[in-house]
Coordinates of C-alpha atoms and ligand atoms in Angstrom, one line a residue:
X1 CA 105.8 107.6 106.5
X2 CA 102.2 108.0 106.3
X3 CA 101.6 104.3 105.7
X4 CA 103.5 104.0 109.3
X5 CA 101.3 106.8 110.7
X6 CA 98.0 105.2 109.2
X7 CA 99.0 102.4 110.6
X8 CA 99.6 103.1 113.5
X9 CA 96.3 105.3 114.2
X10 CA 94.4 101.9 112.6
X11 CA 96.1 99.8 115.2
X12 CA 94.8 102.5 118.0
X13 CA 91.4 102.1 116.5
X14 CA 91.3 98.1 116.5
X15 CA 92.6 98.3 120.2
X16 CA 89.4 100.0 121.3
X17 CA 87.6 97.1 119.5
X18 CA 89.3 95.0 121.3
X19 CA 90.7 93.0 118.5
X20 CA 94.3 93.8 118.7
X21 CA 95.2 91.6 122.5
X22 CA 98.3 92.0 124.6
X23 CA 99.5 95.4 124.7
X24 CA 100.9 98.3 122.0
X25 CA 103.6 100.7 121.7
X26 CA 103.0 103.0 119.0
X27 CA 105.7 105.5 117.1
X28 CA 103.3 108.4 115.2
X29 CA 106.2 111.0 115.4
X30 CA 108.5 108.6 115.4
X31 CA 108.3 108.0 111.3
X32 CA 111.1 109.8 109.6
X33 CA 113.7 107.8 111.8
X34 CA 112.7 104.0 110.5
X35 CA 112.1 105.7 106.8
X36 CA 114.9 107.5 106.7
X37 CA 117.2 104.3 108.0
X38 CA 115.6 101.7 106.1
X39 CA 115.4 103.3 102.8
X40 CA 119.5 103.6 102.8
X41 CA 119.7 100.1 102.8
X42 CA 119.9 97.3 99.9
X43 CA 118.5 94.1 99.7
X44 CA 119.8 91.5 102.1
X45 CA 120.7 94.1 104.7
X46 CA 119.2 93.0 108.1
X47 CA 117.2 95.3 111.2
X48 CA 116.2 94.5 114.9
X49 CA 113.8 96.6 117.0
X50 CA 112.1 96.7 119.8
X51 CA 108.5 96.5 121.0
X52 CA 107.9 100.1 119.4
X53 CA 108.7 98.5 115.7
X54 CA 105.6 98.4 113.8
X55 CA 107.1 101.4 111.6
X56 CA 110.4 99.9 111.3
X57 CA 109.2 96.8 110.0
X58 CA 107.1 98.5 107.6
X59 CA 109.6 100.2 106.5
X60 CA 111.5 97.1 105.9
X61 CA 109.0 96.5 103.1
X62 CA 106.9 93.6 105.3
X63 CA 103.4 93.2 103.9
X64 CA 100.8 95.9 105.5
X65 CA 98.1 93.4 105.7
X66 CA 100.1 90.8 106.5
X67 CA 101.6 92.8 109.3
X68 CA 98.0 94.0 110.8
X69 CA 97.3 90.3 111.0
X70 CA 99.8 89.5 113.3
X71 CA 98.7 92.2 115.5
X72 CA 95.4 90.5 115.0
X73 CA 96.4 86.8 115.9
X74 CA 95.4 85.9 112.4
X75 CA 96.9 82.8 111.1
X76 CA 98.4 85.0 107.6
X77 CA 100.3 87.1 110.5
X78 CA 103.3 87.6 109.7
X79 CA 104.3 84.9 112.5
X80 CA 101.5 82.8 112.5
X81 CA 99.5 85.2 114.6
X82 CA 101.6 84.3 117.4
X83 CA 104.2 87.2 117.6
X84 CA 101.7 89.5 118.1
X85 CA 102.3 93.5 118.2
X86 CA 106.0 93.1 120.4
X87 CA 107.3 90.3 118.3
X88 CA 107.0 90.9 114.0
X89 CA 109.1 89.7 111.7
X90 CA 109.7 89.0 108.3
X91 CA 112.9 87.5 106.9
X92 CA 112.0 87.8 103.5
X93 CA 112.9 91.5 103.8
X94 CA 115.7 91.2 106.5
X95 CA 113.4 92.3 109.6
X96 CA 114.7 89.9 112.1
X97 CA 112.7 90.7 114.7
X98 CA 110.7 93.2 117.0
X99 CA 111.5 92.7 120.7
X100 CA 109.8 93.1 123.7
X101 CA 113.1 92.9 126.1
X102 CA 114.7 96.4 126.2
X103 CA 117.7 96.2 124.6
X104 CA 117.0 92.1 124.0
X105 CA 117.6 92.9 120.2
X106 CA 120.6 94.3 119.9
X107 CA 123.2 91.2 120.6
X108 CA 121.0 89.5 117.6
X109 CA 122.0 92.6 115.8
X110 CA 125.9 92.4 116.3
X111 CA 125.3 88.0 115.8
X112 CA 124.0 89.0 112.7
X113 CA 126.9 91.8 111.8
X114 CA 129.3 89.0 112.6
X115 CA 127.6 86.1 110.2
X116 CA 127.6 89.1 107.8
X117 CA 131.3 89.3 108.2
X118 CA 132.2 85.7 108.2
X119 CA 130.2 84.9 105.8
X120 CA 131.6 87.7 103.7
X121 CA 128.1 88.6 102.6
X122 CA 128.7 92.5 102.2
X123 CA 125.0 93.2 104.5
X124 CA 124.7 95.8 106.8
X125 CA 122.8 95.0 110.2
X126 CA 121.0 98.0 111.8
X127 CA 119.4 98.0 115.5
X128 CA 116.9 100.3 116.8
X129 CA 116.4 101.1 119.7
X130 CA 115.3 103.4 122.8
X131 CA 117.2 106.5 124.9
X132 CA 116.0 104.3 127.6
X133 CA 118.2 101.2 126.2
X134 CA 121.3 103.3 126.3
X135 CA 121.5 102.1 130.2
X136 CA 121.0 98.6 129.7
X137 CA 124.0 96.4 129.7
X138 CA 123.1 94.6 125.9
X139 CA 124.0 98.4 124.8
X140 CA 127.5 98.4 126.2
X141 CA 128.2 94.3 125.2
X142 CA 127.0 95.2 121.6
X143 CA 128.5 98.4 120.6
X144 CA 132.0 97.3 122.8
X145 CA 132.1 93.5 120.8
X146 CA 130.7 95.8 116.9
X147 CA 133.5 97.9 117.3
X148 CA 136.8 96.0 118.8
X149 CA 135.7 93.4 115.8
X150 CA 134.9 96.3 113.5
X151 CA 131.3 95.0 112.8
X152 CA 129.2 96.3 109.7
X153 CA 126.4 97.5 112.5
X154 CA 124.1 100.4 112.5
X155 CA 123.3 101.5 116.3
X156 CA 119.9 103.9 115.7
X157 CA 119.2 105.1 119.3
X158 CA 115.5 106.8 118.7
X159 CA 115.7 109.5 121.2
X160 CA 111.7 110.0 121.5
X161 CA 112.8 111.9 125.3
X162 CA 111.0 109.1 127.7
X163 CA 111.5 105.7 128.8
X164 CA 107.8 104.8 129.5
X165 CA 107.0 107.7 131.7
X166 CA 110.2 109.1 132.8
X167 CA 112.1 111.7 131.2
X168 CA 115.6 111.0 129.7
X169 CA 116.9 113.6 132.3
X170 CA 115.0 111.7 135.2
X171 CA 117.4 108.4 134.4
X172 CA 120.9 109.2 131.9
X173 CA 123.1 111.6 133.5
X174 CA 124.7 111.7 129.6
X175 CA 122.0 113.4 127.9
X176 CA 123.3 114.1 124.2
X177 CA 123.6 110.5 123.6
X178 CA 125.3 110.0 120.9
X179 CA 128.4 110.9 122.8
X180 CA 128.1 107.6 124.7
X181 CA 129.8 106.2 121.1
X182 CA 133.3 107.7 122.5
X183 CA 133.9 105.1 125.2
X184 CA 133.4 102.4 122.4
X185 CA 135.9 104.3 119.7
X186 CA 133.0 104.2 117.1
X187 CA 131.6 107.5 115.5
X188 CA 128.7 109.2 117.3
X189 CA 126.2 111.0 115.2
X190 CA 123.1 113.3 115.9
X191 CA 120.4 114.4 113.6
X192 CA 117.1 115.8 113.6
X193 CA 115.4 112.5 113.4
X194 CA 111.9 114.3 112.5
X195 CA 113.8 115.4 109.3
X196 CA 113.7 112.3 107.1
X197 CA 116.1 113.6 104.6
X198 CA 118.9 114.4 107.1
X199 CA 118.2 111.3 108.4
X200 CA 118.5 109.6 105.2
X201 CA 122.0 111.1 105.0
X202 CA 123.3 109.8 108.2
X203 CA 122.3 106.3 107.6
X204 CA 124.2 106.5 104.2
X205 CA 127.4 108.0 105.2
X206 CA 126.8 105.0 108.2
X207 CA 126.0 102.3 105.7
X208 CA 129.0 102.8 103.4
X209 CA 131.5 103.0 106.5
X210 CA 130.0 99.5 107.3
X211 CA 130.5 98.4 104.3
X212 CA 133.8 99.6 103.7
X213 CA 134.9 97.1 106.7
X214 CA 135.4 100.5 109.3
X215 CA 133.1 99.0 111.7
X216 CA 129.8 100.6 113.3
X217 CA 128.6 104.0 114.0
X218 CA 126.5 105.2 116.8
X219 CA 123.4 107.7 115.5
X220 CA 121.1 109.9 117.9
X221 CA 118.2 110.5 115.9
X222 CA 116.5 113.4 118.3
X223 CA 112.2 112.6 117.9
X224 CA 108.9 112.8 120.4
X225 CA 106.2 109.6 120.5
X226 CA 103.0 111.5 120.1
X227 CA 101.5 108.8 122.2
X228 CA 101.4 108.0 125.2
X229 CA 104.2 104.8 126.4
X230 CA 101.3 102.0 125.7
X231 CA 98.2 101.6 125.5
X232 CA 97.0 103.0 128.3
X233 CA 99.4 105.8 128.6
X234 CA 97.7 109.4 128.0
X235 CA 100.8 111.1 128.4
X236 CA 99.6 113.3 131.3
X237 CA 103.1 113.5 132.6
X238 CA 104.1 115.4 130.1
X239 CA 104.9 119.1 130.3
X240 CA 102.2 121.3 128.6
X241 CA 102.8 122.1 125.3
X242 CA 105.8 119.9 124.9
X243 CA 103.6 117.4 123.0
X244 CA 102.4 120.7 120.6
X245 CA 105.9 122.0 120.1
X246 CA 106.5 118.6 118.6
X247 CA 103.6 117.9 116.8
X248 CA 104.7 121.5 114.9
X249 CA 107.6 119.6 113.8
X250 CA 105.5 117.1 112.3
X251 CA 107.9 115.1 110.4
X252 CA 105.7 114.1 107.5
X253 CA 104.0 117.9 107.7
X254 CA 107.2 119.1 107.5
X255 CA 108.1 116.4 104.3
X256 CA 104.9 117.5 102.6
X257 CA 105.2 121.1 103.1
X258 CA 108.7 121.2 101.8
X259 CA 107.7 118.8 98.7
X260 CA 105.2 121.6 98.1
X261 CA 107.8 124.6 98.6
X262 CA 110.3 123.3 96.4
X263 CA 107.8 122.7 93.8
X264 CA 108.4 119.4 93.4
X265 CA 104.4 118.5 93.8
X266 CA 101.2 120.3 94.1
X267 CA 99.7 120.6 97.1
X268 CA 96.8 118.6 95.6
X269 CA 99.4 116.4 94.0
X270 CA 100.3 115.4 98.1
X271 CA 97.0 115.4 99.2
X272 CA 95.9 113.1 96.7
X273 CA 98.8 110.8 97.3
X274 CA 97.9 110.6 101.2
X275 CA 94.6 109.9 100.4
X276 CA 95.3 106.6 98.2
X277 CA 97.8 105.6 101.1
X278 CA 94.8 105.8 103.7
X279 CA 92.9 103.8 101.9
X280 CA 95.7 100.9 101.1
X281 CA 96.2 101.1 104.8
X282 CA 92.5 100.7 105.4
X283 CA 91.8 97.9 103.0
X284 CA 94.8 96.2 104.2
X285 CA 93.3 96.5 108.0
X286 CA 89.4 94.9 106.8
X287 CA 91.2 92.2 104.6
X288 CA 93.3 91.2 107.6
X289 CA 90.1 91.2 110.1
X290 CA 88.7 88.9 108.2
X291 CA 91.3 86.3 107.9
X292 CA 90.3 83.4 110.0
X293 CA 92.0 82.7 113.4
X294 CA 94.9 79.9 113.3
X295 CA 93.5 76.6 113.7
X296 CA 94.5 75.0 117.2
X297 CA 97.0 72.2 115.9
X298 CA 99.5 75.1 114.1
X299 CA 100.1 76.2 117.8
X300 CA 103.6 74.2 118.2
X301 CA 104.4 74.7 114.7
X302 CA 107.8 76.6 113.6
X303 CA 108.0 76.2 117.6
X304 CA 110.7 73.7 118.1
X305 CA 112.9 72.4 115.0
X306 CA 111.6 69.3 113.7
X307 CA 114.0 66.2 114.4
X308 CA 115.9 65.1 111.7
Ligands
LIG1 C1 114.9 94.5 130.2 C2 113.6 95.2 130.4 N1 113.5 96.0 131.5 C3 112.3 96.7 131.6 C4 111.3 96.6 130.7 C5 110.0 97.4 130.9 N2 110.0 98.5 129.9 C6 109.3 98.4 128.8 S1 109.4 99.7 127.8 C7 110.5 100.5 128.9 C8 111.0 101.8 128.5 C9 112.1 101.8 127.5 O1 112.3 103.1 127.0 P1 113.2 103.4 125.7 O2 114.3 102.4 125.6 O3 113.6 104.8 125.7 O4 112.2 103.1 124.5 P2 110.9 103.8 124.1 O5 109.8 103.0 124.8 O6 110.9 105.2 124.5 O7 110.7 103.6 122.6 C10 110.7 99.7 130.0 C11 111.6 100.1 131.1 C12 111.5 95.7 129.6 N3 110.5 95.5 128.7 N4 112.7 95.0 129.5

């Protein structure tokens, strides 16, 4: 979780030097949903998210440099440099793609639940995605087709309370969300998605009805983005001291603190370990600024398939 948050406040930091271009959707608060999914899956298992998904590709296992230097248009991007912040991927670790439609992923999600199927291959395919997403008609298409064919799909709806600047009340009439999984006969879930254990737990009990061949589950995982929508969003729409509430229910404060009351680790023992994570993420940041740009004929490249 804190090599997501690092991250992400790195990203915020190359933005204002103008070396990140296009726009940003960051997830600090947002961490203990991606962590706690991904880390209940095995290797071969497959994720889509959406534009927000620097944290759920992290937590995939992509490369942290690699990753900042397709947010930089660097040519060791994890695309090329030509995904950019909306669009990472890394197939070596089943993250099949960030998305900048809403909802755009989650069809490739069920595709890949179905090859999964056919093939016989045992994978789970997980999909995260937005409250916001919830209205868009991709949502209905994929969870109906995951569940009359009895898919091995994960649906992660990250509740963060706002589609850009409106609040979920403002646009879904359905408001504990994971009741929506009713009308497609598939289990609906809620947890505390700042609570990465409880998280973790879901996604399990999720994973192995997937893989038992019962088909996909629906999970709420309730969060807050302590940023603003994008880049330029400062959040001012926001009630006051909504965005404090939340931050008291840190989800990597509360992780450390309850590392530290179980006595599990030392305080220092955390602080220590937070520390050498800062500085991975910040090494991983200066080796990816200086990687050089592509050079201009790798443009079309990986483009268009090459004719046979
Ligand atoms: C199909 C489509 N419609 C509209 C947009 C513009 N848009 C970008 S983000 C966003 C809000 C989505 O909110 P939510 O699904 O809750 O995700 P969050 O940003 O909160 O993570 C909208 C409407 C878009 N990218 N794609």
């Amino acid at each position: 979780m804190w090599t997501i948050r690092f991250f992400e406040d790195e990203v915020k930091e190359l933005f204002t030097r103008n070396l990140v271009r296009g726009s940003t959707h960051l997830c600090q608060g947002q961490e203990a949903v991606a962590v706690g999914v991904c880390r209940a899956l095995s290797a071969g298992d497959t994720m889509t998210c959406t534009y927000r998904g620097h944290g759920a590709v992290l937590a995939m296992g992509a490369p942290v440099d690699r990753s900042f230097g397709e947010l930089l248009g660097r040519a060791q991007g994890l695309c090329g440099g030509k995904g950019g912040s909306m669009h990472l991927a890394d197939l070596s670790v089943g993250a099949l793609g960030s998305n900048a439609i809403v909802g755009g992923h989650l069809p490739t999600s069920v595709g890949a639940a179905l090859a999964s199927q056919y093939l016989r291959t045992g994978a789970v395919s997980v999909a995260f995605f937005g409250d916001g997403a919830t209205n868009i008609g991709a949502f209905h298409e994929s969870l109906n087709l995951a569940s009359i064919w009895k898919l091995p799909a994960i649906f992660v709806i990250e509740n963060n309370h706002y589609g850009e600047y409106s609040p979920l009340e403002a646009t879904t009439p359905v408001t504990r969300l994971a009741d929506r999984a009713a009308s497609y006969g598939m289990p609906g879930v809620y947890v505390d998605g700042n609570d990465v254990v409880a998280v973790r737990a879901v996604a399990r009990d999720a994973v192995a009805r997937a893989r038992a061949g019962d088909g996909p589950t629906l999970v709420e995982a309730d969060t807050y983005r302590q940023q603003g929508h994008s880049r330029s969003d400062p959040g001012a729409y926001r009630p006051d001291g909504e965005l404090d509430g939340w931050i008291a229910r840190d989800p990597i404060t509360r992780l450390s603190d309850a590392v530290v009351a179980a006595g599990t680790l030392g305080a220092e023992q955390v602080g220590a370990i937070r520390d050498e994570v800062l500085r991975d993420v910040k090494d991983a940041a200066e080796r990816a600024i200086a990687w050089p740009q592509p050079e201009p004929e790798a443009r079309f490249a990986n483009v268009w398939a090459e004719r046979s």
